[in-house]
Coordinates of C-alpha atoms (C1' of nucleotides) in Angstrom, one line a residue:
Chain A
M1 CA 0.0 0.0 0.0
Q2 CA 1.4 3.4 -0.8
T3 CA 1.2 6.3 1.6
P4 CA -2.1 8.2 1.5
P5 CA -0.5 11.7 1.1
P6 CA -1.7 13.2 -2.2
D7 CA 1.7 14.2 -3.3
L8 CA 3.8 11.1 -3.9
P9 CA 7.6 11.2 -3.6
A10 CA 7.8 11.7 -7.3
H11 CA 9.0 8.5 -8.9
A12 CA 12.1 6.9 -7.9
P13 CA 15.8 7.4 -8.8
G14 CA 16.6 7.0 -12.4
K15 CA 13.8 5.0 -13.9
A16 CA 10.9 6.8 -15.5
D17 CA 7.1 6.3 -15.4
L18 CA 6.4 2.9 -14.0
P19 CA 2.9 2.9 -12.6
K20 CA 2.9 2.7 -8.8
K21 CA 1.1 -0.6 -8.7
A22 CA 3.4 -2.1 -11.3
I23 CA 6.2 -2.0 -8.8
Y24 CA 4.5 -4.4 -6.6
R25 CA 3.6 -6.7 -9.4
L26 CA 7.2 -6.8 -10.7
S27 CA 8.2 -8.1 -7.3
I28 CA 5.6 -10.8 -7.6
Y29 CA 6.7 -11.7 -11.2
H30 CA 10.3 -11.9 -10.0
R31 CA 9.3 -14.5 -7.4
C32 CA 7.4 -16.5 -10.0
L33 CA 10.3 -16.4 -12.3
E34 CA 12.6 -17.6 -9.6
K35 CA 10.4 -20.6 -9.2
L36 CA 10.4 -21.3 -12.9
A37 CA 14.2 -20.9 -13.1
V38 CA 14.7 -23.4 -10.3
N39 CA 12.5 -25.8 -12.3
G40 CA 14.8 -25.3 -15.3
V41 CA 12.3 -23.4 -17.4
A42 CA 14.0 -21.1 -19.8
T43 CA 11.1 -19.3 -21.5
V44 CA 7.7 -18.3 -20.3
S45 CA 4.7 -16.8 -22.0
S46 CA 2.7 -13.9 -20.6
S47 CA -0.3 -16.1 -20.1
T48 CA 1.6 -18.7 -18.1
L49 CA 3.2 -16.1 -15.9
A50 CA -0.1 -14.4 -15.6
R51 CA -1.6 -17.6 -14.1
A52 CA 1.2 -17.9 -11.7
A53 CA 1.0 -14.3 -10.5
G54 CA -2.7 -14.2 -10.4
V55 CA -3.1 -11.3 -12.9
N56 CA -4.3 -10.7 -16.5
A57 CA -1.9 -11.6 -19.3
S58 CA -2.1 -8.1 -20.9
Q59 CA -1.0 -6.7 -17.6
I60 CA 2.1 -8.8 -17.7
R61 CA 2.9 -7.7 -21.2
K62 CA 2.3 -4.0 -20.3
D63 CA 4.4 -4.2 -17.2
I64 CA 7.3 -6.0 -18.8
A65 CA 7.1 -3.5 -21.7
Y66 CA 8.0 -0.8 -19.2
L67 CA 11.3 -2.5 -18.7
G68 CA 12.1 -2.7 -22.4
Q69 CA 11.7 -5.3 -25.2
Y70 CA 12.4 -8.7 -23.7
G71 CA 10.0 -11.0 -25.4
T72 CA 10.2 -13.0 -28.5
R73 CA 7.0 -13.2 -30.5
G74 CA 5.7 -16.6 -30.8
L75 CA 7.8 -17.8 -27.9
G76 CA 7.6 -15.8 -24.8
Y77 CA 10.1 -14.2 -22.4
P78 CA 13.6 -15.5 -21.4
V79 CA 13.3 -16.3 -17.7
G80 CA 16.8 -15.4 -16.6
T81 CA 17.1 -12.2 -18.6
L82 CA 13.8 -11.0 -17.4
M83 CA 14.6 -11.6 -13.8
G84 CA 17.8 -9.6 -14.2
S85 CA 15.9 -6.7 -15.7
I86 CA 13.4 -6.7 -12.9
R87 CA 16.1 -6.8 -10.3
D88 CA 17.9 -3.9 -12.0
T89 CA 14.7 -1.9 -12.0
L90 CA 13.6 -2.7 -8.5
G91 CA 16.6 -3.5 -6.4
R92 CA 18.6 -0.3 -6.9
E93 CA 21.7 -1.2 -5.0
R94 CA 22.0 -4.8 -3.9
F95 CA 21.9 -5.4 -0.1
Q96 CA 20.5 -2.2 1.1
P97 CA 21.1 -1.8 4.8
V98 CA 18.0 -1.4 6.9
V99 CA 17.4 -0.5 10.5
L100 CA 14.5 -1.6 12.7
I101 CA 13.2 0.5 15.5
G102 CA 11.1 -1.1 18.3
A103 CA 12.1 -4.7 19.1
G104 CA 8.9 -5.7 20.8
N105 CA 6.7 -8.6 19.8
L106 CA 6.2 -7.6 16.2
G107 CA 9.7 -6.1 15.8
S108 CA 11.4 -9.2 17.1
A109 CA 9.3 -11.4 14.8
L110 CA 10.4 -9.3 11.9
L111 CA 14.0 -9.5 13.0
R112 CA 13.7 -13.3 12.9
Y113 CA 12.0 -13.2 9.5
Q114 CA 14.1 -14.7 6.8
G115 CA 12.3 -13.2 3.9
F116 CA 14.0 -9.8 3.9
E117 CA 17.5 -11.1 3.3
K118 CA 16.3 -13.3 0.5
E119 CA 15.1 -10.2 -1.3
G120 CA 18.3 -8.3 -0.9
F121 CA 17.8 -6.4 2.3
Q122 CA 19.8 -6.8 5.4
V123 CA 18.6 -5.6 8.8
V124 CA 21.9 -4.4 10.2
A125 CA 20.7 -3.1 13.5
A126 CA 17.7 -2.7 15.8
F127 CA 17.0 0.0 18.3
D128 CA 14.8 -0.1 21.3
A129 CA 14.1 2.0 24.4
D130 CA 14.9 -1.0 26.5
P131 CA 17.6 -3.0 24.7
E132 CA 18.3 -5.2 27.7
S133 CA 14.9 -6.8 27.6
A134 CA 15.1 -7.1 23.8
A135 CA 18.4 -8.8 24.2
R136 CA 16.7 -11.5 26.2
R137 CA 14.9 -12.5 23.0
R138 CA 18.2 -13.9 21.7
L139 CA 18.1 -12.2 18.3
S140 CA 20.9 -12.5 15.7
V141 CA 20.8 -8.7 15.1
P142 CA 22.4 -6.3 17.6
V143 CA 19.8 -4.2 19.6
H144 CA 21.1 -0.8 20.6
H145 CA 19.5 1.9 22.7
E146 CA 17.3 4.2 20.8
S147 CA 19.4 7.1 21.7
Q148 CA 22.1 5.8 19.3
L149 CA 19.8 5.8 16.4
E150 CA 20.9 9.0 14.7
E151 CA 24.6 8.4 15.0
F152 CA 24.2 4.9 13.5
I153 CA 22.1 6.0 10.6
V154 CA 24.4 8.8 9.7
R155 CA 27.5 6.7 10.0
E156 CA 26.2 3.8 8.1
K157 CA 24.3 5.9 5.6
V158 CA 21.1 3.9 6.2
K159 CA 18.3 4.9 3.9
L160 CA 15.6 2.4 4.9
A161 CA 13.9 1.9 8.3
I162 CA 11.3 -0.4 9.6
L163 CA 9.2 1.3 12.3
C164 CA 7.5 -1.0 15.0
V165 CA 7.2 1.3 18.0
P166 CA 4.0 1.8 19.8
A167 CA 1.6 4.3 18.1
G168 CA 2.3 7.1 20.5
F169 CA 5.9 7.2 19.7
A170 CA 5.8 6.7 16.0
Q171 CA 5.7 10.3 14.7
A172 CA 8.5 11.4 17.0
V173 CA 10.7 8.5 15.9
A174 CA 9.8 9.1 12.3
N175 CA 10.9 12.7 12.6
R176 CA 14.3 11.6 14.0
L177 CA 14.7 9.1 11.2
V178 CA 14.0 11.6 8.5
E179 CA 16.3 14.2 10.2
A180 CA 19.1 11.6 10.2
G181 CA 18.7 10.9 6.5
V182 CA 16.3 8.0 6.1
Q183 CA 14.4 8.2 2.8
A184 CA 11.8 5.5 3.2
I185 CA 10.0 4.0 6.1
L186 CA 8.1 0.8 6.4
N187 CA 5.6 1.7 9.1
F188 CA 3.8 -0.9 11.2
S189 CA 2.3 1.6 13.7
P190 CA -1.3 2.3 13.2
V191 CA -0.7 6.0 12.7
V192 CA -0.7 8.3 9.8
L193 CA 2.9 9.6 9.6
E194 CA 3.6 13.1 8.4
V195 CA 6.9 13.3 6.5
P196 CA 8.4 15.5 3.9
A197 CA 7.3 14.9 0.3
D198 CA 10.6 13.3 -0.6
V199 CA 10.3 10.6 2.0
T200 CA 8.3 7.5 1.2
V201 CA 6.2 5.9 3.9
N202 CA 4.7 2.5 3.3
N203 CA 2.1 1.6 5.9
V204 CA 1.4 -2.0 6.9
D205 CA -1.5 -1.7 9.3
L206 CA -2.4 -5.1 10.6
A207 CA -5.7 -4.3 12.3
L208 CA -6.7 -2.4 9.2
E209 CA -6.0 -5.3 6.9
L210 CA -8.1 -7.6 9.1
E211 CA -10.9 -5.1 9.2
H212 CA -10.7 -4.9 5.5
I213 CA -11.3 -8.6 4.9
G214 CA -13.9 -8.5 7.6
Y215 CA -16.0 -6.3 5.3
F216 CA -16.1 -9.1 2.8
V217 CA -17.7 -11.8 4.9
R218 CA -21.4 -12.0 4.7
Chain B
M1 CA -4.0 -5.0 -0.9
Q2 CA -6.9 -6.7 -2.5
T3 CA -6.5 -10.1 -4.2
P4 CA -5.2 -10.0 -7.7
P5 CA -7.9 -12.2 -9.4
P6 CA -9.7 -10.0 -12.0
D7 CA -13.1 -11.0 -10.7
L8 CA -13.6 -9.7 -7.2
P9 CA -15.8 -11.4 -4.7
A10 CA -18.5 -9.0 -5.8
H11 CA -19.0 -6.4 -3.1
A12 CA -19.8 -7.4 0.4
P13 CA -22.9 -8.3 2.3
G14 CA -25.7 -5.8 2.2
K15 CA -24.0 -2.6 1.4
A16 CA -23.8 -1.4 -2.2
D17 CA -21.1 0.2 -4.2
L18 CA -18.4 1.4 -2.0
P19 CA -15.1 1.8 -3.9
K20 CA -12.6 -0.8 -2.8
K21 CA -10.1 1.8 -1.6
A22 CA -12.7 3.7 0.3
I23 CA -13.1 0.7 2.6
Y24 CA -9.5 1.1 3.8
R25 CA -10.0 4.8 4.2
L26 CA -13.1 4.4 6.3
S27 CA -11.1 2.4 8.8
I28 CA -8.6 5.2 9.0
Y29 CA -11.3 7.8 9.4
H30 CA -12.7 5.7 12.2
R31 CA -9.5 5.7 14.1
C32 CA -9.1 9.5 13.7
L33 CA -12.7 10.0 14.9
E34 CA -11.9 7.8 18.0
K35 CA -9.1 10.1 18.8
L36 CA -11.3 13.1 18.4
A37 CA -14.0 11.6 20.5
V38 CA -11.6 10.9 23.3
N39 CA -10.6 14.5 23.2
G40 CA -14.2 15.5 23.6
V41 CA -14.6 16.9 20.1
A42 CA -18.3 16.6 19.0
T43 CA -18.1 17.9 15.4
V44 CA -15.4 17.8 12.8
S45 CA -15.1 19.3 9.3
S46 CA -14.0 17.4 6.3
S47 CA -10.8 19.5 6.1
T48 CA -9.9 18.8 9.7
L49 CA -10.5 15.1 9.3
A50 CA -8.6 15.2 6.0
R51 CA -5.5 16.5 7.7
A52 CA -5.6 13.9 10.4
A53 CA -6.2 11.1 7.9
G54 CA -3.7 12.3 5.4
V55 CA -6.1 12.6 2.5
N56 CA -7.9 15.3 0.4
A57 CA -11.0 16.9 1.9
S58 CA -13.2 16.1 -1.1
Q59 CA -12.3 12.5 -0.7
I60 CA -13.5 12.6 2.9
R61 CA -16.8 14.1 1.8
K62 CA -17.2 11.6 -1.1
D63 CA -16.4 8.7 1.1
I64 CA -18.8 9.8 3.9
A65 CA -21.5 10.5 1.4
Y66 CA -21.4 6.8 0.5
L67 CA -22.7 6.1 4.0
G68 CA -25.5 8.6 3.7
Q69 CA -26.1 12.2 4.7
Y70 CA -24.3 12.8 8.0
G71 CA -23.0 16.3 7.7
T72 CA -24.4 19.6 8.6
R73 CA -23.5 22.4 6.2
G74 CA -21.6 25.2 7.7
L75 CA -20.7 22.9 10.7
G76 CA -19.3 19.6 9.8
Y77 CA -19.9 15.9 10.8
P78 CA -21.0 14.7 14.3
V79 CA -18.2 12.6 15.5
G80 CA -20.1 10.0 17.4
T81 CA -22.8 9.4 14.8
L82 CA -20.3 9.1 12.1
M83 CA -18.2 6.6 14.0
G84 CA -21.3 4.5 14.4
S85 CA -22.1 4.6 10.8
I86 CA -18.7 3.6 9.8
R87 CA -18.7 0.7 12.2
D88 CA -22.1 -0.4 10.8
T89 CA -20.8 -0.4 7.3
L90 CA -17.4 -2.0 8.0
G91 CA -17.8 -4.2 11.0
R92 CA -20.7 -6.3 9.9
E93 CA -21.1 -8.4 13.1
R94 CA -19.3 -7.2 16.1
F95 CA -16.6 -9.5 17.5
Q96 CA -16.0 -11.7 14.5
P97 CA -14.2 -14.8 15.6
V98 CA -10.9 -15.4 13.8
V99 CA -8.5 -18.3 13.7
L100 CA -4.8 -18.1 13.1
I101 CA -2.8 -20.9 11.4
G102 CA 0.9 -21.2 11.9
A103 CA 2.1 -20.1 15.4
G104 CA 5.7 -19.5 14.4
N105 CA 7.6 -16.3 14.9
L106 CA 5.3 -14.1 13.0
G107 CA 2.1 -16.0 14.0
S108 CA 2.9 -15.7 17.7
A109 CA 3.7 -12.0 17.4
L110 CA 0.3 -11.5 15.8
L111 CA -1.3 -13.5 18.6
R112 CA 0.2 -11.2 21.1
Y113 CA -0.8 -8.1 19.0
Q114 CA -3.5 -6.1 20.8
G115 CA -4.7 -4.2 17.8
F116 CA -7.1 -6.8 16.5
E117 CA -9.3 -7.0 19.6
K118 CA -9.5 -3.2 19.6
E119 CA -11.0 -3.3 16.2
G120 CA -13.6 -5.9 17.1
F121 CA -11.9 -9.1 16.1
Q122 CA -11.1 -11.9 18.4
V123 CA -8.5 -14.5 17.6
V124 CA -10.3 -17.5 19.3
A125 CA -7.8 -20.2 18.5
A126 CA -4.5 -20.9 16.7
F127 CA -3.4 -24.1 15.0
D128 CA 0.1 -25.4 14.3
A129 CA 1.7 -28.5 13.1
D130 CA 3.7 -28.6 16.4
P131 CA 1.4 -27.2 19.1
E132 CA 3.7 -28.3 21.9
S133 CA 6.5 -26.0 20.8
A134 CA 4.1 -23.2 20.2
A135 CA 2.7 -23.7 23.7
R136 CA 6.2 -22.9 25.0
R137 CA 5.7 -19.4 23.8
R138 CA 3.2 -18.8 26.5
L139 CA 0.4 -17.4 24.5
S140 CA -3.0 -16.4 25.8
V141 CA -4.8 -18.1 22.9
P142 CA -5.1 -21.9 22.8
V143 CA -2.9 -23.6 20.2
H144 CA -4.4 -26.8 18.7
H145 CA -2.9 -29.3 16.4
E146 CA -3.6 -28.4 12.8
S147 CA -5.5 -31.6 12.2
Q148 CA -8.3 -30.1 14.3
L149 CA -8.7 -27.1 12.1
E150 CA -11.7 -28.2 10.1
E151 CA -13.7 -29.4 13.0
F152 CA -13.2 -26.2 14.9
I153 CA -14.0 -23.9 12.0
V154 CA -17.2 -25.7 11.2
R155 CA -18.3 -26.0 14.8
E156 CA -17.6 -22.3 15.7
K157 CA -18.7 -21.1 12.3
V158 CA -15.5 -19.2 11.8
K159 CA -15.4 -17.1 8.6
L160 CA -12.0 -15.3 9.0
A161 CA -8.6 -16.8 9.1
I162 CA -5.0 -15.4 9.4
L163 CA -2.5 -17.6 7.5
C164 CA 1.1 -17.6 8.7
V165 CA 2.4 -20.9 7.6
P166 CA 5.6 -21.4 5.6
A167 CA 5.1 -20.7 1.9
G168 CA 5.2 -24.3 0.9
F169 CA 2.1 -25.2 3.0
A170 CA 0.1 -22.1 2.3
Q171 CA -2.0 -23.3 -0.6
A172 CA -2.8 -26.6 0.9
V173 CA -4.0 -25.0 4.2
A174 CA -5.9 -22.4 2.3
N175 CA -7.8 -25.1 0.4
R176 CA -8.7 -26.7 3.7
L177 CA -9.9 -23.4 5.2
V178 CA -12.1 -22.7 2.2
E179 CA -13.5 -26.2 2.2
A180 CA -14.4 -25.8 5.9
G181 CA -16.3 -22.5 5.2
V182 CA -13.8 -19.7 5.7
Q183 CA -14.8 -16.7 3.5
A184 CA -11.8 -14.4 3.9
I185 CA -8.1 -15.0 4.5
L186 CA -5.5 -12.6 5.7
N187 CA -2.4 -14.2 4.1
F188 CA 1.1 -13.5 5.3
S189 CA 2.8 -16.2 3.2
P190 CA 4.6 -14.9 0.1
V191 CA 2.5 -17.0 -2.2
V192 CA -0.3 -16.2 -4.6
L193 CA -3.2 -18.2 -3.3
E194 CA -5.8 -19.6 -5.6
V195 CA -9.3 -19.6 -4.1
P196 CA -12.8 -19.5 -5.4
A197 CA -14.1 -16.2 -6.5
D198 CA -16.4 -15.8 -3.5
V199 CA -13.5 -16.0 -1.1
T200 CA -11.5 -12.9 -0.4
V201 CA -7.7 -13.0 0.1
N202 CA -5.8 -10.1 1.4
N203 CA -2.1 -10.5 1.1
V204 CA 0.3 -8.9 3.5
D205 CA 3.7 -9.6 2.0
L206 CA 6.4 -8.3 4.2
A207 CA 9.4 -8.8 1.9
L208 CA 7.4 -7.3 -0.9
E209 CA 6.6 -4.2 1.1
L210 CA 10.2 -3.7 1.9
E211 CA 11.2 -4.2 -1.7
H212 CA 8.6 -1.6 -2.6
I213 CA 10.0 1.2 -0.5
G214 CA 13.5 0.1 -1.6
Y215 CA 12.5 1.3 -5.0
F216 CA 12.0 4.8 -3.7
V217 CA 15.5 5.4 -2.3
R218 CA 17.9 7.1 -4.7
Chain C
dA1 C1' 0.4 -21.0 -34.9
dA2 C1' 1.8 -18.9 -30.9
dG3 C1' 2.7 -14.9 -28.5
dT4 C1' 4.5 -10.1 -28.0
dG5 C1' 3.9 -5.0 -28.2
dT6 C1' 0.7 -1.3 -28.2
dG7 C1' -2.9 2.0 -29.3
dA8 C1' -7.4 2.7 -27.9
dA9 C1' -11.4 1.7 -25.1
dA10 C1' -13.1 0.9 -20.6
dA11 C1' -13.1 1.0 -15.8
dG12 C1' -11.9 2.9 -11.5
dT13 C1' -10.4 6.8 -8.6
dT14 C1' -9.4 11.4 -7.2
dT15 C1' -9.8 16.2 -7.5
dC16 C1' -12.2 20.3 -8.8
dA17 C1' -15.6 23.7 -8.4
dC18 C1' -19.7 25.3 -7.1
dA19 C1' -24.6 25.3 -5.9
dG20 C1' -27.1 25.2 -1.8
dC21 C1' -28.0 24.7 3.1
dG22 C1' -27.7 26.0 8.1
Chain D
dC1 C1' -19.9 32.9 6.1
dG2 C1' -18.4 28.0 6.5
dC3 C1' -18.9 23.7 5.0
dT4 C1' -21.4 19.8 2.9
dG5 C1' -23.0 17.2 -1.2
dT6 C1' -22.3 16.2 -5.8
dG7 C1' -21.9 16.5 -11.0
dA8 C1' -18.3 17.0 -14.0
dA9 C1' -13.4 17.0 -15.2
dA10 C1' -8.9 15.0 -14.7
dC11 C1' -6.2 11.4 -13.9
dT12 C1' -4.7 6.6 -13.2
dT13 C1' -4.9 1.8 -14.1
dT14 C1' -6.7 -2.2 -16.4
dT15 C1' -8.5 -4.7 -20.2
dC16 C1' -9.3 -5.4 -25.1
dA17 C1' -8.1 -6.2 -29.7
dC18 C1' -5.2 -6.7 -33.3
dA19 C1' -1.2 -5.8 -36.2
dC20 C1' 3.1 -7.9 -36.5
dT21 C1' 7.1 -11.0 -35.7
dT22 C1' 9.3 -15.4 -35.1

DNA sequence: AAGTGTGAAAAGTTTCACAGCG
DNA sequence: CGCTGTGAAACTTTTCACACTT
């Protein structure tokens, strides 16, 4: 989900006009392609990939066309080449360092989550108001006191942060992150963060997601 | 995020044509209204609510107009009444029972998460392939063996499920859930689930969300 | 024959602008 | 005057349809 604020952070670095939602889909395509590659598949058609990704085949073709001309008519797309292109478009620099703030229940679960590394992100440090108690959770990532946040971010040139602090602290911490140079925040607090237009916030609001599906049960 | 499949599960129960994205926003408005109510505010204008929710004022008015005529011109909206209307629209039956499958790292964190109850959902039971080891996490929700899943869902008429099992098991478990009568799934596995058109799947894909903001750092 | 690339239509959403009410 | 309710405009995203290539 993108941030609500009307004015988006323009579009990213170099790449031009890629529809916002296409960014998500490209990640999904990449995953599907990985699976195909593992199975030794060398070429895939838009309709096959569409079935795997749960979208329409035209959409696949449109999305891939944003990256350039990769397909061969009558045949399909080369799995490996296409994966590379998606990675180039999405995963700016490989192994982006990420910090996590708030090593409570959810924060610790995320620190243990293997999925991030697999996608090229490394959570290099966590910060908490009570690092001692967080340390008791036996995490593989060092947990520092939150007061050291700014110093670390500046020194390590961290641009991405995962925010898992209680709602009441979220805005204050976000301000500090931005001030220190963070450019994008994955926010798990159920709070609408206010940040400058050139900072991206992506809200993952668990209660809201549950409420949303609740609407669809009769 | 809604499910990819082109054909949505129609729109929900009784209520008519509420744009998909408006459903999310109504939840956010509800939260903002709660905060106002706590502060003793009785009336709020679209522009004030807009600022709190991080959206455009017209959007607020359009969204609220879907619920009926609640505003007073020159004044604004009555906070309490509006909250009630949003609850009625969104939270079909109060205290929907929910089950969670997969009490691993993430699953346990979600079981400890307080936000769900606050929004009117109660996680009544969890299921895991290894309930003994899950029990060691000292959760307040009973963790049963996954083999008892169907029986429980049928008996308790559960319609909502949170799915946190490893990717490889997700589709198989989803099939069982649907078979047993679950109508909506909040899916945390990085997998595109295939379900009948009348079942709603809402994917929360953590790695994908991180990848998404990664795109926006220069 | 199979399957891409793409312009054009359709659908969905957001914003504008303003009439009209309290 | 302030603020809602809403038709119409603007914009975004998805789907269709088909020419074109291998």
